[in-house]
C-alpha positions as a Markdown table, in Angstrom:
| # | Residue | x | y | z |
|---|---|---|---|---|
| 1 | Met | 3.5 | 12.0 | -1.8 |
| 2 | Thr | -0.5 | 11.7 | -0.7 |
| 3 | Gly | 0.4 | 15.6 | -0.2 |
| 4 | Phe | 1.1 | 15.6 | -3.7 |
| 5 | Ser | -2.4 | 13.4 | -4.4 |
| 6 | Arg | -4.2 | 15.8 | -2.5 |
| 7 | Val | -3.2 | 18.7 | -4.3 |
| 8 | Leu | -3.2 | 16.9 | -7.8 |
| 9 | Arg | -7.3 | 16.1 | -7.0 |
| 10 | Ala | -7.6 | 19.2 | -6.0 |
| 11 | Lys | -6.2 | 21.1 | -9.6 |
| 12 | Met | -8.3 | 17.9 | -11.7 |
| 13 | His | -11.5 | 19.4 | -9.2 |
| 14 | Ser | -10.3 | 23.2 | -10.7 |
| 15 | Arg | -10.4 | 24.5 | -6.7 |
| 16 | Gln | -7.3 | 25.9 | -5.0 |
| 17 | Gly | -7.2 | 23.0 | -2.2 |
| 18 | Pro | -4.7 | 22.4 | 0.0 |
| 19 | Gly | -0.6 | 22.4 | 0.2 |
| 20 | Val | 2.2 | 19.7 | -0.6 |
| 21 | Leu | 2.8 | 19.5 | 3.5 |
| 22 | Gln | -0.6 | 19.7 | 4.8 |
| 23 | Asp | -0.8 | 16.5 | 5.8 |
| 24 | Tyr | 2.5 | 17.0 | 8.4 |
| 25 | Arg | 0.4 | 20.6 | 9.4 |
| 26 | Asp | -2.7 | 18.2 | 10.5 |
| 27 | Ile | -0.8 | 15.5 | 12.2 |
| 28 | Phe | 1.5 | 18.2 | 14.1 |
| 29 | Lys | -1.6 | 19.9 | 15.4 |
| 30 | Leu | -3.6 | 15.9 | 16.5 |
| 31 | Leu | -0.4 | 15.3 | 18.0 |
| 32 | Arg | -0.7 | 18.4 | 20.4 |
| 33 | Arg | -4.7 | 17.3 | 20.8 |
| 34 | Gln | -6.0 | 15.9 | 23.2 |
| 35 | Glu | -6.5 | 11.9 | 22.7 |
| 36 | Val | -10.1 | 10.6 | 23.7 |
| 37 | Ala | -11.0 | 7.3 | 23.2 |
| 38 | Pro | -14.3 | 5.2 | 23.9 |
| 39 | Thr | -15.9 | 4.0 | 27.2 |
| 40 | Pro | -15.8 | 0.0 | 25.7 |
| 41 | Ser | -12.6 | 0.8 | 23.6 |
| 42 | Gly | -9.8 | -2.1 | 24.7 |
| 43 | Val | -5.9 | -2.7 | 24.5 |
| 44 | Ile | -6.3 | -2.8 | 20.7 |
| 45 | Phe | -7.2 | 0.4 | 20.8 |
| 46 | Lys | -4.4 | 1.7 | 22.0 |
| 47 | Ile | -1.6 | -0.3 | 20.2 |
| 48 | Met | -3.5 | -0.9 | 16.5 |
| 49 | Pro | -2.0 | 3.4 | 16.0 |
| 50 | Ser | 1.6 | 2.0 | 16.9 |
| 51 | Val | 1.7 | -1.5 | 15.1 |
| 52 | Leu | 0.6 | 0.1 | 12.2 |
| 53 | Ile | 3.5 | 2.0 | 12.2 |
| 54 | Ile | 5.9 | -0.4 | 13.3 |
| 55 | Thr | 5.1 | -2.9 | 10.1 |
| 56 | Met | 5.3 | -0.8 | 8.1 |
| 57 | Leu | 8.6 | 0.8 | 8.6 |
| 58 | Leu | 9.8 | -3.1 | 9.0 |
| 59 | Ile | 8.7 | -3.7 | 5.5 |
| 60 | Gly | 10.2 | 0.0 | 4.5 |
| 61 | Met | 13.3 | -1.3 | 6.2 |
| 62 | Ala | 13.5 | -4.2 | 4.2 |
| 63 | Leu | 12.7 | -3.0 | 0.8 |
| 64 | Pro | 16.2 | -2.8 | -1.7 |
| 65 | Thr | 15.5 | 0.5 | -3.2 |
| 66 | Val | 17.8 | 2.6 | -3.5 |
| 67 | Thr | 20.6 | 0.2 | -3.6 |
| 68 | Asn | 20.5 | -3.8 | -5.2 |
| 69 | Tyr | 20.4 | -6.0 | -2.2 |
| 70 | Ser | 17.7 | -5.4 | 0.8 |
| 71 | Pro | 19.5 | -3.4 | 3.6 |
| 72 | Phe | 17.5 | -5.3 | 6.1 |
| 73 | Pro | 17.6 | -8.6 | 5.2 |
| 74 | Ile | 15.7 | -10.4 | 8.4 |
| 75 | Ala | 12.6 | -8.7 | 6.9 |
| 76 | Gly | 13.1 | -9.0 | 3.3 |
| 77 | Asp | 11.6 | -12.1 | 2.8 |
| 78 | Val | 8.9 | -11.9 | 0.5 |
| 79 | Ile | 6.9 | -14.4 | 3.2 |
| 80 | Thr | 8.0 | -12.3 | 5.6 |
| 81 | Asp | 6.1 | -8.7 | 4.1 |
| 82 | Ile | 3.0 | -10.6 | 3.3 |
| 83 | Tyr | 2.2 | -11.5 | 6.8 |
| 84 | Leu | 3.7 | -8.3 | 7.9 |
| 85 | Phe | 0.6 | -6.4 | 4.7 |
| 86 | Ala | -2.0 | -9.2 | 6.9 |
| 87 | Ile | -1.1 | -8.4 | 10.4 |
| 88 | Phe | -1.6 | -4.4 | 9.1 |
| 89 | Arg | -4.6 | -5.1 | 7.9 |
| 90 | Phe | -6.1 | -7.0 | 11.0 |
| 91 | Phe | -4.8 | -5.3 | 14.0 |
| 92 | Phe | -6.9 | -1.8 | 11.6 |
| 93 | Ala | -10.0 | -4.0 | 11.1 |
| 94 | Leu | -9.7 | -5.6 | 14.5 |
| 95 | Ala | -10.0 | -1.8 | 16.9 |
| 96 | Gly | -12.5 | -0.7 | 14.6 |
| 97 | Leu | -14.2 | -3.2 | 16.4 |
| 98 | Asp | -12.9 | -2.8 | 19.7 |
| 99 | Ser | -14.2 | 0.8 | 19.9 |
| 100 | Gly | -17.5 | -0.4 | 20.1 |
| 101 | Ser | -18.6 | 1.4 | 17.5 |
| 102 | Met | -21.3 | 0.6 | 14.9 |
| 103 | Phe | -20.0 | 2.8 | 12.0 |
| 104 | Ser | -16.7 | 1.4 | 12.8 |
| 105 | Gly | -17.6 | -2.0 | 12.8 |
| 106 | Ile | -19.3 | -1.7 | 9.4 |
| 107 | Gly | -15.6 | 0.0 | 8.3 |
| 108 | Ser | -13.9 | -2.8 | 10.1 |
| 109 | Ser | -15.9 | -5.7 | 7.5 |
| 110 | Arg | -15.5 | -3.8 | 4.8 |
| 111 | Glu | -11.5 | -3.7 | 5.6 |
| 112 | Leu | -11.5 | -7.5 | 5.9 |
| 113 | Thr | -13.6 | -8.5 | 3.0 |
| 114 | Leu | -11.4 | -5.7 | 1.1 |
| 115 | Gly | -8.1 | -7.7 | 1.7 |
| 116 | Val | -10.6 | -11.1 | 1.0 |
| 117 | Leu | -10.1 | -10.3 | -2.4 |
| 118 | Val | -6.9 | -8.2 | -3.3 |
| 119 | Glu | -4.1 | -10.2 | -0.5 |
| 120 | Pro | -4.7 | -13.5 | -3.1 |
| 121 | Ile | -4.0 | -11.2 | -6.2 |
| 122 | Leu | -0.9 | -9.4 | -3.9 |
| 123 | Met | 0.6 | -12.9 | -2.8 |
| 124 | Leu | 0.0 | -14.6 | -6.5 |
| 125 | Ser | 1.9 | -12.4 | -8.0 |
| 126 | Ile | 4.7 | -12.0 | -6.1 |
| 127 | Phe | 5.1 | -16.0 | -5.7 |
| 128 | Thr | 4.9 | -16.5 | -9.6 |
| 129 | Met | 8.3 | -13.2 | -9.3 |
| 130 | Ala | 10.0 | -15.9 | -6.3 |
| 131 | Leu | 9.2 | -18.7 | -8.0 |
| 132 | Val | 10.6 | -17.2 | -11.9 |
| 133 | Val | 13.5 | -16.0 | -9.9 |
| 134 | Gly | 14.2 | -19.2 | -7.6 |
| 135 | Thr | 14.4 | -17.3 | -4.2 |
| 136 | Ser | 11.5 | -15.5 | -2.2 |
| 137 | Asp | 14.5 | -13.0 | -0.8 |
| 138 | Leu | 13.5 | -9.0 | -1.9 |
| 139 | Gly | 17.2 | -8.2 | -2.3 |
| 140 | Tyr | 17.7 | -11.2 | -4.9 |
| 141 | Ile | 14.7 | -10.6 | -6.8 |
| 142 | Ser | 14.7 | -6.8 | -7.4 |
| 143 | Asn | 19.4 | -7.2 | -8.5 |
| 144 | His | 17.8 | -10.6 | -10.8 |
| 145 | Met | 15.2 | -8.0 | -12.5 |
| 146 | Ala | 17.4 | -5.8 | -12.5 |
| 147 | Thr | 20.7 | -7.1 | -14.1 |
| 148 | Glu | 19.6 | -10.4 | -15.5 |
| 149 | Thr | 17.4 | -11.8 | -18.5 |
| 150 | Trp | 14.3 | -12.8 | -18.2 |
| 151 | Ala | 13.6 | -16.2 | -17.6 |
| 152 | Ala | 9.7 | -15.9 | -18.2 |
| 153 | Pro | 8.9 | -12.7 | -19.9 |
| 154 | Gly | 5.5 | -13.3 | -20.7 |
| 155 | Ala | 4.7 | -14.3 | -16.5 |
| 156 | Thr | 6.6 | -11.1 | -15.5 |
| 157 | Val | 4.7 | -8.9 | -17.5 |
| 158 | Leu | 1.4 | -10.3 | -16.5 |
| 159 | Ala | 2.1 | -10.9 | -12.5 |
| 160 | Gly | 3.8 | -7.0 | -12.5 |
| 161 | Ile | 0.0 | -5.5 | -14.3 |
| 162 | Ala | -1.5 | -8.0 | -11.3 |
| 163 | Cys | 0.4 | -6.6 | -8.8 |
| 164 | Ala | 0.3 | -2.9 | -9.7 |
| 165 | Phe | -3.5 | -3.6 | -10.2 |
| 166 | Val | -3.5 | -4.7 | -6.0 |
| 167 | Ile | -0.9 | -1.7 | -5.5 |
| 168 | Phe | -3.6 | 0.9 | -6.5 |
| 169 | Ile | -6.0 | -0.5 | -4.6 |
| 170 | Glu | -3.8 | -1.4 | -1.6 |
| 171 | Met | -2.8 | 2.8 | -1.4 |
| 172 | Gly | -6.5 | 3.3 | -1.0 |
| 173 | Lys | -7.8 | 4.9 | -4.2 |
| 174 | Leu | -10.7 | 5.4 | -6.2 |
| 175 | Pro | -13.0 | 3.8 | -7.0 |
| 176 | Phe | -12.0 | 0.8 | -4.1 |
| 177 | Asp | -11.5 | 3.2 | -0.9 |
| 178 | Cys | -14.9 | 1.3 | 0.0 |
| 179 | Ala | -12.7 | 0.6 | 3.7 |
| 180 | Glu | -12.3 | 4.4 | 4.5 |
| 181 | Ala | -15.5 | 6.1 | 3.0 |
| 182 | Glu | -15.7 | 9.1 | 4.3 |
| 183 | Gln | -18.8 | 10.1 | 2.5 |
| 184 | Glu | -20.9 | 7.2 | 4.0 |
| 185 | Leu | -19.8 | 5.6 | 7.1 |
| 186 | Gln | -17.2 | 8.4 | 8.7 |
| 187 | Glu | -14.0 | 7.4 | 8.9 |
| 188 | Gly | -14.5 | 3.2 | 8.5 |
| 189 | Pro | -12.9 | 1.9 | 11.4 |
| 190 | Ile | -10.5 | 5.2 | 12.8 |
| 191 | Thr | -14.3 | 6.3 | 13.0 |
| 192 | Glu | -13.6 | 7.1 | 17.0 |
| 193 | Tyr | -9.9 | 8.1 | 17.2 |
| 194 | Ala | -9.2 | 11.0 | 18.4 |
| 195 | Gly | -5.8 | 13.5 | 19.2 |
| 196 | Ser | -2.1 | 11.9 | 18.7 |
| 197 | Gly | -3.5 | 8.7 | 18.2 |
| 198 | Leu | -5.8 | 9.2 | 14.9 |
| 199 | Ala | -2.2 | 11.4 | 14.2 |
| 200 | Met | 0.1 | 8.3 | 14.2 |
| 201 | Val | -3.3 | 6.8 | 12.2 |
| 202 | Lys | -2.8 | 9.0 | 9.3 |
| 203 | Leu | 0.9 | 8.8 | 9.4 |
| 204 | Gly | 0.5 | 4.6 | 9.1 |
| 205 | Leu | -2.0 | 4.6 | 6.9 |
| 206 | Gly | 0.2 | 7.6 | 3.9 |
| 207 | Leu | 3.6 | 5.4 | 5.3 |
| 208 | Lys | 1.4 | 2.2 | 3.8 |
| 209 | Gln | 0.8 | 3.8 | 0.2 |
| 210 | Leu | 4.6 | 4.5 | 0.1 |
| 211 | Val | 5.6 | 1.2 | 1.3 |
| 212 | Val | 3.6 | -0.7 | -1.5 |
| 213 | Ala | 4.4 | 2.3 | -4.6 |
| 214 | Gln | 8.3 | 0.8 | -3.6 |
| 215 | Leu | 7.3 | -2.3 | -3.3 |
| 216 | Phe | 5.7 | -2.9 | -6.9 |
| 217 | Leu | 9.4 | -0.3 | -8.3 |
| 218 | Ala | 11.7 | -3.2 | -6.2 |
| 219 | Ile | 10.3 | -6.2 | -7.7 |
| 220 | Phe | 9.4 | -4.7 | -11.4 |
| 221 | Ile | 11.3 | -1.1 | -12.2 |
| 222 | Pro | 14.4 | -2.4 | -10.1 |
| 223 | Phe | 16.4 | 0.0 | -12.3 |
| 224 | Gly | 18.5 | 3.0 | -11.5 |
| 225 | Lys | 19.9 | 2.0 | -7.9 |
| 226 | Ala | 23.5 | 2.8 | -6.3 |
| 227 | Thr | 26.0 | 0.0 | -7.9 |
| 228 | Ser | 28.5 | 1.2 | -4.5 |
| 229 | Leu | 27.7 | 2.6 | -1.3 |
| 230 | Thr | 29.1 | 5.8 | -2.2 |
| 231 | Phe | 27.3 | 9.0 | -1.7 |
| 232 | Pro | 27.1 | 10.3 | -5.4 |
| 233 | Ala | 25.8 | 6.6 | -6.5 |
| 234 | Leu | 23.9 | 6.5 | -3.5 |
| 235 | Ala | 22.1 | 10.8 | -4.0 |
| 236 | Ser | 21.5 | 9.9 | -7.8 |
| 237 | Ala | 19.4 | 6.1 | -7.0 |
| 238 | Thr | 17.8 | 8.4 | -4.1 |
| 239 | Gly | 17.0 | 11.2 | -6.7 |
| 240 | Ile | 15.8 | 8.3 | -9.1 |
| 241 | Leu | 13.9 | 6.6 | -7.1 |
| 242 | Met | 11.7 | 10.3 | -5.6 |
| 243 | Leu | 11.6 | 10.5 | -9.5 |
| 244 | Lys | 9.5 | 6.7 | -10.0 |
| 245 | Leu | 7.4 | 7.4 | -7.1 |
| 246 | Phe | 6.2 | 10.7 | -8.1 |
| 247 | Val | 5.5 | 8.9 | -11.9 |
| 248 | Val | 3.4 | 6.0 | -9.5 |
| 249 | Phe | 1.5 | 8.6 | -7.6 |
| 250 | Leu | 0.5 | 11.1 | -10.7 |
| 251 | Val | -0.7 | 7.8 | -12.9 |
| 252 | Ala | -2.2 | 6.8 | -9.7 |
| 253 | Gly | -4.3 | 10.0 | -8.9 |
| 254 | Val | -5.2 | 10.6 | -12.8 |
| 255 | Ile | -6.6 | 7.5 | -12.6 |
| 256 | Glu | -8.5 | 7.6 | -9.1 |
| 257 | Asn | -10.3 | 11.0 | -10.2 |
| 258 | Ser | -10.8 | 9.9 | -13.7 |
| 259 | Val | -13.3 | 7.4 | -12.0 |
| 260 | Ala | -16.1 | 7.4 | -9.6 |
| 261 | Arg | -16.6 | 5.2 | -6.5 |
| 262 | Thr | -17.9 | 1.6 | -7.4 |
| 263 | Arg | -20.5 | 0.0 | -4.8 |
| 264 | Phe | -18.9 | -2.4 | -2.5 |
| 265 | Leu | -20.7 | -5.3 | -3.7 |
| 266 | Lys | -20.0 | -4.6 | -7.0 |
| 267 | Thr | -15.9 | -4.5 | -5.9 |
| 268 | His | -15.3 | -7.7 | -6.8 |
| 269 | His | -16.5 | -8.4 | -9.9 |
| 270 | Leu | -13.7 | -5.9 | -10.6 |
| 271 | Thr | -10.8 | -7.4 | -8.3 |
| 272 | Trp | -12.0 | -10.6 | -10.2 |
| 273 | Val | -10.2 | -9.7 | -13.1 |
| 274 | Gly | -7.0 | -8.6 | -11.3 |
| 275 | Phe | -7.1 | -12.1 | -9.5 |
| 276 | Gly | -7.1 | -13.9 | -13.4 |
| 277 | Ile | -4.4 | -11.2 | -14.5 |
| 278 | Ala | -2.2 | -13.2 | -11.6 |
| 279 | Val | -2.7 | -16.7 | -12.6 |
| 280 | Leu | -2.4 | -16.6 | -15.9 |
| 281 | Ala | 1.1 | -15.6 | -15.0 |
| 282 | Phe | 1.1 | -18.2 | -12.8 |
| 283 | Ile | 0.4 | -20.6 | -15.6 |
| 284 | Phe | 2.6 | -19.1 | -18.1 |
| 285 | Phe | 5.2 | -19.6 | -15.8 |
| 286 | Leu | 4.8 | -22.8 | -15.8 |
| 287 | Thr | 4.3 | -23.3 | -19.6 |
| 288 | Gly | 7.9 | -21.5 | -19.6 |
| 289 | Leu | 6.6 | -17.9 | -21.8 |
């Protein structure tokens, strides 16, 4: 999916660009290279790539994207997943500070600032859905949205819009990819990574794009999933999931390549719009709309 985003960007820029599998080639190339760490770095710098992958895999295992219920219910709770996203962001930013690099430190501060701006929108939109359904279990929320009549359609639609706004930001798309900022601050928090460590970080960031997109699909577009565990049903549901992911990345890529990067100091003017929509969704739920 990240390779598809790169291909789409190249086509919209009227250039050849890399292939769809270029990200895999980059990861395999980096895995064969020596890992180099700066002298001031410590334990956090070393374990951060593993933490990124572990947290995203835990969330990915819990998402009811192919079946109606979570395949890993222990991590399939809304509160648990929000904490896992917070752990991802915390270690990602802390590793930049732990490297001792000025560029990484500035990138980490931007990452944390962006988290303060967007995480309340994500929490409020998902908690609104949990209140509408009456449970914080992702599997039950997804199943209710797919099979039951929506109790508060107005609140559901507004919560979906707010969540889509946050998912677009969490995927690292323009004009909100301020934390990475290749043109301004090298690679932000991952400036000092090299070799296998950089490969794992890139894999973790790619996984995050896929996981947040599937989180949105599991809650707000939970249609076309398998109702039984037979092979034909699972194969059909997997194909439908891939089609939905293709549409999500296509829409996100078109929007990303149609806008310019915004100034970081102006980011909060845009995120307030998403927060206002999330608050409006909660108000709609309280009024039963």
